[in-house]
């Protein structure tokens, strides 16, 4: 199991006894996985209206980020023809 990529990618090593730095790295990894937010949400009951609003916001953000990523990849691709030659 230690050779599994997700496990290896989320392994934090303490170097030279510097536990504070390792804890910071671990906190950053967990924040990228949105684990602290999920724990905070599950600790208390979320009102249905707020849950709908949060899910709608997450959906809109996911669609926006996907569209912007697609547009940036389109503009940043290499080997494309100049749309305005001679300008």
PDB file of N, CA and C in Angstrom, residues 10 12 23-39:
ATOM      1  N   UNK A  10       0.925  11.858  -0.163  1.00  0.00           N
ATOM      2  CA  UNK A  10       0.432  12.500   1.051  1.00  0.00           C
ATOM      3  C   UNK A  10       1.195  12.052   2.294  1.00  0.00           C
ATOM      4  N   UNK A  12       4.129  12.678   4.872  1.00  0.00           N
ATOM      5  CA  UNK A  12       4.904  13.811   5.356  1.00  0.00           C
ATOM      6  C   UNK A  12       6.033  13.279   6.217  1.00  0.00           C
ATOM      7  N   UNK A  23       4.134  19.682  10.231  1.00  0.00           N
ATOM      8  CA  UNK A  23       2.722  19.928  10.511  1.00  0.00           C
ATOM      9  C   UNK A  23       2.145  20.943   9.522  1.00  0.00           C
ATOM     10  N   UNK A  24       2.926  21.961   9.163  1.00  0.00           N
ATOM     11  CA  UNK A  24       2.472  22.932   8.164  1.00  0.00           C
ATOM     12  C   UNK A  24       2.245  22.290   6.813  1.00  0.00           C
ATOM     13  N   UNK A  25       3.157  21.392   6.432  1.00  0.00           N
ATOM     14  CA  UNK A  25       3.005  20.689   5.153  1.00  0.00           C
ATOM     15  C   UNK A  25       1.763  19.803   5.182  1.00  0.00           C
ATOM     16  N   UNK A  26       1.553  19.104   6.296  1.00  0.00           N
ATOM     17  CA  UNK A  26       0.377  18.250   6.429  1.00  0.00           C
ATOM     18  C   UNK A  26      -0.909  19.071   6.377  1.00  0.00           C
ATOM     19  N   UNK A  27      -0.927  20.216   7.037  1.00  0.00           N
ATOM     20  CA  UNK A  27      -2.106  21.077   7.011  1.00  0.00           C
ATOM     21  C   UNK A  27      -2.403  21.558   5.600  1.00  0.00           C
ATOM     22  N   UNK A  28      -1.372  21.895   4.848  1.00  0.00           N
ATOM     23  CA  UNK A  28      -1.555  22.348   3.469  1.00  0.00           C
ATOM     24  C   UNK A  28      -2.106  21.219   2.596  1.00  0.00           C
ATOM     25  N   UNK A  29      -1.611  19.997   2.786  1.00  0.00           N
ATOM     26  CA  UNK A  29      -2.094  18.856   2.007  1.00  0.00           C
ATOM     27  C   UNK A  29      -3.564  18.590   2.313  1.00  0.00           C
ATOM     28  N   UNK A  30      -3.917  18.624   3.598  1.00  0.00           N
ATOM     29  CA  UNK A  30      -5.307  18.384   3.974  1.00  0.00           C
ATOM     30  C   UNK A  30      -6.226  19.496   3.471  1.00  0.00           C
ATOM     31  N   UNK A  31      -5.735  20.739   3.471  1.00  0.00           N
ATOM     32  CA  UNK A  31      -6.543  21.849   2.971  1.00  0.00           C
ATOM     33  C   UNK A  31      -6.797  21.716   1.474  1.00  0.00           C
ATOM     34  N   UNK A  32      -5.827  21.189   0.736  1.00  0.00           N
ATOM     35  CA  UNK A  32      -6.021  20.979  -0.695  1.00  0.00           C
ATOM     36  C   UNK A  32      -7.108  19.943  -0.962  1.00  0.00           C
ATOM     37  N   UNK A  33      -7.248  18.972  -0.060  1.00  0.00           N
ATOM     38  CA  UNK A  33      -8.292  17.956  -0.199  1.00  0.00           C
ATOM     39  C   UNK A  33      -9.618  18.415   0.381  1.00  0.00           C
ATOM     40  N   UNK A  34      -9.670  19.622   0.915  1.00  0.00           N
ATOM     41  CA  UNK A  34     -10.873  20.210   1.512  1.00  0.00           C
ATOM     42  C   UNK A  34     -11.386  19.391   2.688  1.00  0.00           C
ATOM     43  N   UNK A  35     -10.488  18.752   3.385  1.00  0.00           N
ATOM     44  CA  UNK A  35     -10.888  17.938   4.527  1.00  0.00           C
ATOM     45  C   UNK A  35     -11.320  18.772   5.733  1.00  0.00           C
ATOM     46  N   UNK A  36     -10.606  19.856   6.091  1.00  0.00           N
ATOM     47  CA  UNK A  36     -11.063  20.643   7.253  1.00  0.00           C
ATOM     48  C   UNK A  36     -12.455  21.234   7.061  1.00  0.00           C
ATOM     49  N   UNK A  37     -12.775  21.695   5.861  1.00  0.00           N
ATOM     50  CA  UNK A  37     -14.105  22.256   5.610  1.00  0.00           C
ATOM     51  C   UNK A  37     -15.178  21.183   5.741  1.00  0.00           C
ATOM     52  N   UNK A  38     -14.897  19.988   5.250  1.00  0.00           N
ATOM     53  CA  UNK A  38     -15.866  18.900   5.353  1.00  0.00           C
ATOM     54  C   UNK A  38     -16.088  18.511   6.815  1.00  0.00           C
ATOM     55  N   UNK A  39     -15.025  18.503   7.601  1.00  0.00           N
ATOM     56  CA  UNK A  39     -15.180  18.187   9.025  1.00  0.00           C
ATOM     57  C   UNK A  39     -15.982  19.259   9.742  1.00  0.00           C
TER      58      UNK A  39
END
